[in-house]
Short mmCIF file of C-alpha atoms in Angstrom, two decimals:
data_model
loop_
_atom_site.label_atom_id
_atom_site.label_comp_id
_atom_site.label_asym_id
_atom_site.label_seq_id
_atom_site.Cartn_x
_atom_site.Cartn_y
_atom_site.Cartn_z
CA UNK A 297 -0.08 -0.06 0.00
CA UNK A 298 1.71 3.11 -1.14
CA UNK A 299 -0.93 5.68 -0.22
CA UNK A 300 -2.85 5.69 3.05
CA UNK A 301 -5.20 8.52 4.10
CA UNK A 302 -4.36 7.73 7.70
CA UNK A 303 -0.77 9.44 7.27
CA UNK A 304 -2.54 12.60 6.06
CA UNK A 305 -4.61 13.06 9.25
CA UNK A 306 -4.03 13.31 13.08
CA UNK A 307 -6.13 13.74 16.13
CA UNK A 308 -5.57 17.26 17.25
CA UNK A 309 -8.23 17.87 20.07
CA UNK A 310 -10.82 16.19 22.17
CA UNK A 311 -13.70 17.43 24.22
CA UNK A 312 -16.32 16.25 26.36
CA UNK A 313 -19.39 17.83 27.83
CA UNK A 314 -20.76 17.25 31.30
CA UNK A 315 -22.12 13.57 31.57
CA UNK A 316 -24.77 12.46 33.77
CA UNK A 317 -28.05 10.54 34.26
CA UNK A 318 -30.50 13.09 33.30
CA UNK A 319 -28.96 16.41 32.93
CA UNK A 320 -32.29 18.00 31.46
CA UNK A 321 -29.96 20.00 28.95
CA UNK A 322 -30.72 20.31 25.22
CA UNK A 323 -28.78 18.01 22.98
CA UNK A 324 -27.38 21.18 21.10
CA UNK A 325 -26.17 22.60 24.41
CA UNK A 326 -24.25 19.33 24.99
CA UNK A 327 -22.99 19.28 21.58
CA UNK A 328 -21.79 22.78 21.74
CA UNK A 329 -19.99 22.21 24.94
CA UNK A 330 -18.16 19.28 23.91
CA UNK A 331 -17.32 20.80 20.45
CA UNK A 332 -15.97 24.08 22.11
CA UNK A 333 -13.71 21.98 24.30
CA UNK A 334 -12.37 19.86 21.45
CA UNK A 335 -11.53 22.99 19.27
CA UNK A 336 -9.92 24.64 22.25
CA UNK A 337 -7.89 21.64 23.10
CA UNK A 338 -6.41 21.60 19.63
CA UNK A 339 -5.41 25.18 20.02
CA UNK A 340 -7.94 26.27 17.30
CA UNK A 341 -10.71 28.56 16.81
CA UNK A 342 -14.09 28.21 15.24
CA UNK A 343 -12.77 30.19 12.27
CA UNK A 344 -10.25 27.26 11.59
CA UNK A 345 -13.08 24.62 11.53
CA UNK A 346 -13.91 23.90 7.96
CA UNK A 347 -15.63 20.40 8.14
CA UNK A 348 -18.06 18.80 10.40
CA UNK A 349 -19.09 15.13 10.66
CA UNK A 350 -21.26 13.16 13.12
CA UNK A 351 -23.05 9.91 13.27
CA UNK A 352 -26.03 8.88 12.94
CA UNK A 353 -27.09 12.70 12.30
CA UNK A 354 -30.61 13.88 13.73
CA UNK A 355 -32.76 11.07 14.65
CA UNK A 356 -36.01 12.22 16.01
CA UNK A 357 -37.70 8.91 15.53
CA UNK A 358 -35.65 7.57 18.19
CA UNK A 359 -35.85 9.69 21.10
CA UNK A 360 -32.41 10.76 22.84
CA UNK A 361 -30.27 8.64 20.47
CA UNK A 362 -29.39 11.90 18.49
CA UNK A 363 -31.09 15.02 18.65
CA UNK A 364 -28.46 17.17 16.68
CA UNK A 365 -27.24 17.04 13.19
CA UNK A 366 -24.58 18.91 11.28
CA UNK A 367 -26.86 21.76 10.47
CA UNK A 368 -27.94 22.79 13.93
CA UNK A 369 -24.01 22.91 14.82
CA UNK A 370 -23.13 24.86 11.69
CA UNK A 371 -25.86 27.49 12.44
CA UNK A 372 -25.17 27.62 16.07
CA UNK A 373 -21.32 28.25 15.74
CA UNK A 374 -21.46 30.20 12.45
CA UNK A 375 -19.10 27.78 10.69
CA UNK A 376 -18.00 28.15 7.07
CA UNK A 377 -17.84 24.67 5.89
CA UNK A 378 -16.05 23.35 2.87
CA UNK A 379 -17.10 19.83 3.80
CA UNK A 380 -19.62 18.08 6.00
CA UNK A 381 -21.33 14.67 6.46
CA UNK A 382 -23.81 13.01 8.72
CA UNK A 383 -25.87 10.19 8.54
CA UNK A 384 -26.60 6.48 10.06
CA UNK A 385 -25.35 4.27 7.16
CA UNK A 386 -21.76 3.52 7.71
CA UNK A 387 -19.16 1.37 9.86
CA UNK A 388 -20.67 2.23 13.23
CA UNK A 389 -20.30 5.20 15.45
CA UNK A 390 -16.47 5.68 14.03
CA UNK A 391 -17.91 6.21 10.58
CA UNK A 392 -17.74 9.94 11.24
CA UNK A 393 -14.29 9.80 11.94
CA UNK A 394 -13.21 7.55 9.02
CA UNK A 395 -15.10 9.98 6.79
CA UNK A 396 -13.45 13.05 8.33
CA UNK A 397 -9.80 11.23 7.74
CA UNK A 398 -10.89 10.64 4.09
CA UNK A 399 -11.98 14.16 3.76
CA UNK A 400 -8.81 15.61 5.07
CA UNK A 401 -6.60 13.26 3.01
CA UNK A 402 -8.60 14.49 -0.15
CA UNK A 403 -8.19 18.17 0.76
CA UNK A 404 -11.81 18.78 1.21
CA UNK A 405 -11.16 20.06 4.60
CA UNK A 406 -8.10 21.05 7.00
CA UNK A 407 -9.89 20.72 10.26
CA UNK A 408 -12.95 18.61 10.79
CA UNK A 409 -14.90 18.39 14.21
CA UNK A 410 -16.70 15.06 14.91
CA UNK A 411 -19.15 14.68 17.50
CA UNK A 412 -21.65 12.18 19.16
CA UNK A 413 -24.55 13.53 21.32
CA UNK A 414 -26.98 11.53 23.37
CA UNK A 415 -29.79 12.40 25.63
CA UNK A 416 -31.01 8.84 26.64
CA UNK A 417 -31.12 9.40 30.38
CA UNK A 418 -33.38 12.57 30.13
CA UNK A 419 -35.78 10.76 27.79
CA UNK A 420 -36.07 7.71 30.10
CA UNK A 421 -36.88 10.20 32.95
CA UNK A 422 -39.64 11.74 30.91
CA UNK A 423 -41.28 8.52 30.61
CA UNK A 424 -40.57 8.07 26.97
CA UNK A 425 -38.79 5.07 25.49
CA UNK A 426 -35.56 5.78 23.84
CA UNK A 427 -33.90 4.27 20.84
CA UNK A 428 -36.56 1.41 20.33
CA UNK A 429 -37.23 -0.30 17.03
CA UNK A 430 -40.38 1.06 15.69
CA UNK A 431 -40.67 4.01 18.06
CA UNK A 432 -42.48 6.04 15.61
CA UNK A 433 -45.52 3.69 15.85
CA UNK A 434 -45.71 3.01 12.03
CA UNK A 435 -45.77 -0.34 10.31
CA UNK A 436 -42.57 -2.36 10.78
CA UNK A 437 -40.46 -3.63 7.83
CA UNK A 438 -37.27 -5.26 7.15
CA UNK A 439 -35.56 -6.94 10.05
CA UNK A 440 -37.81 -5.33 12.58
CA UNK A 441 -40.80 -7.06 11.22
CA UNK A 442 -38.91 -10.38 11.25
CA UNK A 443 -37.94 -9.70 15.11
CA UNK A 444 -41.38 -8.29 16.18
CA UNK A 445 -43.29 -11.71 16.42
CA UNK A 446 -40.93 -12.95 18.91
CA UNK A 447 -40.92 -9.64 20.91
CA UNK A 448 -37.17 -9.47 20.03
CA UNK A 449 -37.20 -5.45 19.36
CA UNK A 450 -34.31 -4.94 21.71
CA UNK A 451 -30.56 -5.12 20.86
CA UNK A 452 -30.27 -6.64 24.27
CA UNK A 453 -32.24 -9.68 22.89
CA UNK A 454 -30.06 -9.79 19.63
CA UNK A 455 -26.84 -9.89 21.58
CA UNK A 456 -28.02 -12.41 23.99
CA UNK A 457 -28.84 -14.80 21.16
CA UNK A 458 -25.40 -14.46 19.76
CA UNK A 459 -23.65 -14.68 23.21
CA UNK A 460 -25.46 -17.88 23.82
CA UNK A 461 -24.38 -19.46 20.42
CA UNK A 462 -20.74 -18.55 21.34
CA UNK A 463 -21.24 -20.19 24.71
CA UNK A 464 -22.66 -23.45 22.74
CA UNK A 465 -19.81 -23.46 20.43
CA UNK A 466 -16.83 -22.83 22.65
CA UNK A 467 -18.00 -23.19 26.41
CA UNK A 468 -17.71 -19.53 27.01
CA UNK A 469 -19.30 -18.86 30.71
CA UNK A 470 -21.21 -16.08 32.34
CA UNK A 471 -18.17 -15.66 34.64
CA UNK A 472 -16.22 -14.55 31.38
CA UNK A 473 -18.84 -11.86 30.71
CA UNK A 474 -18.61 -10.66 34.33
CA UNK A 475 -14.86 -10.08 33.95
CA UNK A 476 -15.65 -7.20 31.60
CA UNK A 477 -18.19 -5.70 33.99
CA UNK A 478 -15.93 -6.15 36.85
CA UNK A 479 -12.99 -4.61 35.16
CA UNK A 480 -14.61 -1.70 33.91
CA UNK A 481 -16.44 -0.87 37.19
CA UNK A 482 -12.97 -1.09 38.59
CA UNK A 483 -11.61 1.66 36.24
CA UNK A 484 -14.68 3.84 36.62
CA UNK A 485 -13.72 4.38 40.20
CA UNK A 486 -10.62 6.23 38.96
CA UNK A 487 -12.89 8.42 36.64
CA UNK A 488 -14.48 11.24 38.43
CA UNK A 489 -17.10 11.60 35.57
CA UNK A 490 -18.24 7.88 35.58
CA UNK A 491 -21.86 7.48 36.61
CA UNK A 492 -21.32 4.20 38.45
CA UNK A 493 -18.24 3.77 40.50
CA UNK A 494 -18.96 1.52 43.29
CA UNK A 495 -17.04 -1.77 43.06
CA UNK A 496 -18.86 -4.90 41.95
CA UNK A 497 -17.71 -8.40 42.60
CA UNK A 498 -18.33 -11.87 41.02
CA UNK A 499 -21.07 -12.59 43.32
CA UNK A 500 -22.72 -9.15 42.70
CA UNK A 501 -22.83 -10.23 38.96
CA UNK A 502 -24.21 -13.43 39.33
CA UNK A 503 -26.93 -12.14 41.68
CA UNK A 504 -27.93 -9.40 39.30
CA UNK A 505 -31.29 -9.20 37.60
CA UNK A 506 -31.46 -11.04 34.51
CA UNK A 507 -32.43 -8.89 31.25
CA UNK A 508 -32.07 -11.40 28.26
CA UNK A 509 -30.48 -14.71 29.11
CA UNK A 510 -27.40 -14.80 29.52
CA UNK A 511 -27.15 -11.13 29.78
CA UNK A 512 -27.88 -9.63 33.31
CA UNK A 513 -28.41 -5.74 34.28
CA UNK A 514 -24.43 -5.51 34.53
CA UNK A 515 -23.99 -6.62 31.02
CA UNK A 516 -25.90 -3.74 29.73
CA UNK A 517 -24.43 -0.08 29.37
CA UNK A 518 -25.64 2.82 31.26
CA UNK A 519 -28.05 5.42 29.49
CA UNK A 520 -26.65 8.87 30.12
CA UNK A 521 -26.65 12.55 28.72
CA UNK A 522 -23.59 13.74 27.10
CA UNK A 523 -21.37 14.63 24.19
CA UNK A 524 -17.84 13.68 23.04
CA UNK A 525 -16.05 15.56 20.39
CA UNK A 526 -12.74 15.23 18.60
CA UNK A 527 -11.01 17.20 15.89
CA UNK A 528 -9.22 15.41 12.92
CA UNK A 529 -6.72 17.72 11.44
CA UNK A 530 -4.43 17.66 8.36
CA UNK A 531 -1.01 16.21 9.54
CA UNK A 532 0.96 19.33 8.16
CA UNK A 533 -0.72 21.43 10.55
CA UNK A 534 0.92 19.65 13.61
CA UNK A 535 3.35 22.49 14.11
CA UNK A 536 0.12 25.04 14.67
CA UNK A 537 -1.42 23.02 17.29
CA UNK A 538 -1.46 23.23 21.04
CA UNK A 539 0.36 19.97 21.62
CA UNK A 540 1.88 16.97 19.85
CA UNK A 541 -1.05 15.32 18.21
CA UNK A 542 -2.15 11.71 18.15
CA UNK A 543 -1.28 9.77 14.98
CA UNK A 544 -3.72 7.63 13.17
CA UNK A 545 -1.76 4.58 12.21
CA UNK A 546 -4.59 2.28 10.70
CA UNK A 547 -8.48 2.34 10.55
CA UNK A 548 -10.77 -0.16 9.49
CA UNK A 549 -14.75 -0.14 8.50
CA UNK A 550 -15.00 -3.21 6.21
CA UNK A 551 -18.11 -5.22 5.86
CA UNK A 552 -17.40 -8.70 4.10
CA UNK A 553 -20.39 -10.48 5.11
CA UNK A 554 -24.29 -9.96 5.74
CA UNK A 555 -25.23 -6.42 6.86
CA UNK A 556 -27.66 -7.95 9.38
CA UNK A 557 -27.54 -9.25 12.92
CA UNK A 558 -28.23 -13.02 11.98
CA UNK A 559 -27.02 -13.19 8.48
CA UNK A 560 -23.47 -14.07 8.70
CA UNK A 561 -21.97 -17.58 7.76
CA UNK A 562 -20.56 -17.81 11.25
CA UNK A 563 -22.97 -16.50 14.05
CA UNK A 564 -20.18 -16.26 16.69
CA UNK A 565 -18.85 -13.46 14.59
CA UNK A 566 -19.61 -9.98 13.71
CA UNK A 567 -18.77 -7.08 11.53
CA UNK A 568 -16.00 -6.49 14.08
CA UNK A 569 -13.96 -9.14 12.57
CA UNK A 570 -14.42 -7.54 8.79
CA UNK A 571 -13.38 -4.20 10.43
CA UNK A 572 -10.28 -5.44 12.32
CA UNK A 573 -9.09 -7.42 9.38
CA UNK A 574 -9.23 -4.46 7.23
CA UNK A 575 -7.37 -2.24 10.03
CA UNK A 576 -4.64 -4.75 10.15
CA UNK A 577 -4.18 -5.06 6.53
CA UNK A 578 -3.26 -1.20 6.55
CA UNK A 579 -0.29 -1.42 8.94
CA UNK A 580 2.76 -3.59 9.58
CA UNK A 581 1.86 -3.66 13.48
CA UNK A 582 0.31 -6.52 14.94
CA UNK A 583 -1.90 -7.09 18.16
CA UNK A 584 1.61 -7.79 19.96
CA UNK A 585 2.27 -3.98 19.50
CA UNK A 586 -0.72 -2.83 21.24
CA UNK A 587 -0.28 -1.43 24.69
CA UNK A 588 -3.90 -0.73 25.92
CA UNK A 589 -7.32 -1.20 24.40
CA UNK A 590 -10.46 0.97 24.53
CA UNK A 591 -13.24 -1.34 23.12
CA UNK A 592 -16.99 -0.85 22.84
CA UNK A 593 -18.99 -2.35 25.49
CA UNK A 594 -22.57 -1.60 24.75
CA UNK A 595 -23.00 -4.98 26.14
CA UNK A 596 -20.15 -7.05 27.80
CA UNK A 597 -20.23 -9.76 25.01
CA UNK A 598 -19.40 -7.16 22.46
CA UNK A 599 -16.05 -6.61 24.11
CA UNK A 600 -15.24 -10.24 24.03
CA UNK A 601 -16.08 -10.39 20.41
CA UNK A 602 -13.83 -7.49 19.90
CA UNK A 603 -10.92 -9.10 21.62
CA UNK A 604 -11.27 -12.07 19.19
CA UNK A 605 -11.78 -10.00 16.08
CA UNK A 606 -8.91 -7.83 16.77
CA UNK A 607 -6.70 -11.06 17.15
CA UNK A 608 -5.58 -10.72 20.99
CA UNK A 609 -6.82 -14.38 21.14
CA UNK A 610 -8.22 -17.08 18.75
CA UNK A 611 -12.07 -17.36 18.34
CA UNK A 612 -13.47 -19.21 21.26
CA UNK A 613 -10.33 -18.82 23.47
CA UNK A 614 -11.37 -15.31 24.99
CA UNK A 615 -12.13 -16.86 28.34
CA UNK A 616 -8.63 -18.24 28.87
CA UNK A 617 -7.15 -15.17 27.42
CA UNK A 618 -8.80 -12.95 30.15
CA UNK A 619 -7.21 -14.91 32.93
CA UNK A 620 -10.00 -14.23 35.47
CA UNK A 621 -9.69 -10.40 34.60
CA UNK A 622 -5.88 -10.22 35.30
CA UNK A 623 -4.94 -9.65 31.62
CA UNK A 624 -7.12 -6.90 31.08
CA UNK A 625 -6.98 -5.11 34.47
CA UNK A 626 -5.61 -1.44 34.88
CA UNK A 627 -1.84 -2.95 35.53
CA UNK A 628 -2.45 -6.05 33.31
CA UNK A 629 -0.90 -6.92 29.93
CA UNK A 630 -3.61 -5.36 27.91
CA UNK A 631 -5.43 -2.67 30.09
CA UNK A 632 -9.00 -2.34 28.72
CA UNK A 633 -11.53 0.52 28.86
CA UNK A 634 -9.45 2.56 31.43
CA UNK A 635 -12.34 4.97 31.82
CA UNK A 636 -15.03 2.64 32.85
CA UNK A 637 -16.63 2.05 29.43
CA UNK A 638 -20.10 2.40 28.79
CA UNK A 639 -20.91 -0.29 31.36
CA UNK A 640 -19.86 1.85 34.25
CA UNK A 641 -18.75 5.39 32.68
CA UNK A 642 -21.97 5.79 30.73
CA UNK A 643 -23.42 5.21 27.21
CA UNK A 644 -21.80 7.78 25.20
CA UNK A 645 -22.27 5.43 22.41
CA UNK A 646 -18.66 5.19 20.76
CA UNK A 647 -16.68 8.12 20.65
CA UNK A 648 -16.01 8.22 24.32
CA UNK A 649 -13.36 5.49 23.75
CA UNK A 650 -11.42 7.68 21.35
CA UNK A 651 -11.70 10.54 23.55
CA UNK A 652 -9.97 8.10 26.44
CA UNK A 653 -7.41 6.90 24.23
CA UNK A 654 -6.13 10.24 23.21
CA UNK A 655 -5.88 11.35 26.85
CA UNK A 656 -3.82 8.17 27.80
CA UNK A 657 -1.70 8.62 24.94
CA UNK A 658 -0.82 12.35 25.66
CA UNK A 659 -0.36 11.51 29.53
CA UNK A 660 -3.49 13.34 30.54
CA UNK A 661 -5.83 10.85 31.92
CA UNK A 662 -5.15 12.17 35.52
CA UNK A 663 -6.04 9.33 38.17
CA UNK A 664 -6.78 7.01 35.57
CA UNK A 665 -3.57 7.35 33.87
CA UNK A 666 -1.75 4.16 33.02
CA UNK A 667 1.86 3.60 34.43
CA UNK A 668 4.77 3.69 32.11
CA UNK A 669 4.90 4.79 28.56
CA UNK A 670 2.50 3.50 26.13
CA UNK A 671 2.92 3.99 22.59
CA UNK A 672 -0.03 2.27 20.74
CA UNK A 673 -3.74 2.04 21.32
CA UNK A 674 -6.64 0.47 19.65
CA UNK A 675 -10.15 1.68 19.72
CA UNK A 676 -13.35 0.22 18.61
CA UNK A 677 -17.08 0.97 18.31
CA UNK A 678 -20.22 -0.80 17.13
CA UNK A 679 -21.76 -4.45 17.45
CA UNK A 680 -23.55 -6.72 15.13
CA UNK A 681 -23.38 -5.44 11.77
CA UNK A 682 -21.83 -1.94 12.59
CA UNK A 683 -18.37 -1.97 13.43
CA UNK A 684 -15.27 0.48 13.03
CA UNK A 685 -11.83 0.56 14.73
CA UNK A 686 -8.80 2.70 14.81
CA UNK A 687 -4.96 2.23 15.82
CA UNK A 688 -3.48 5.18 17.36
CA UNK A 689 0.07 6.07 18.30
CA UNK A 690 1.68 8.48 20.20
CA UNK A 691 3.44 11.40 18.31
#
């Protein structure tokens, strides 16, 4: 590969709004707070921002899932955009970042701000049902119509079915799922913005209320209100930035198999395997070079899938790889979800993992900063047929 878009772009700044379980603030207010922080973090002004990307765009039919698109942000900040992109079709929540990298590489923009905003906690407090299939009340079509007769309209059900398949094939246990929940809660204790910080034990996990067998309450991420933003800049602007940026070593967002939850040839895999394969094909680095991982945990099982997909262990061997949680601990061989992930930090829905990786690589993570010098991180987002990943490096 002689031309790599990733070589043309860097992560120049990150920002995050207040995060909480029902902030009763508008999605736009949260988005502007995070974007303002990210732009300032890069040492830029709004006049420098000539691109905006978001995912999934405004989604009024799914309350709380996303209440802001590019137009609201552009108008509120008076941005003069040479390029912009927003919409739900793409490799998961990191689609906006992959699009921004491509735009910078093509010369369409120099500084692109990417953002993801949710207000699911406030919607739940209001009594409405956020992020539900068919929430608009109309006739169900496609996969929604297929699942509805079985009352399988929730991602918790879909993930549970695939988790059970993995257990049947490989002997994966609920205790393996528990290691993700326990680890992420321990990391959240170091994160002052995390919504759940009290430690949990294996006994706590096994006693937790079942949601969709084999997934219990502690396997499910926590709805919050909040926004995360990052700035993707042209690599040749590095000297003008506030601090040395984070390099983008490789990216992946492939889809090689069925674009549905249950249509893949191997039901123990997901689009994560396709995205990971595409990412590793774009670099000479290997899983052995990765110092820490910020992997999507919308449900604990999705994190296990990402560990296998990214090649940290073979398919079906993730339980042994975890070594009862020692491998992924804060001081382990592959520290995982150092901010507490979405299981304990809050469901910021994907972009929060990139935010955390940048802080860690720049030694700015405060009380949760990993010991020693860490050079390479992997970030992922998405589950089922949606998946994207990034390999990042310290400048």
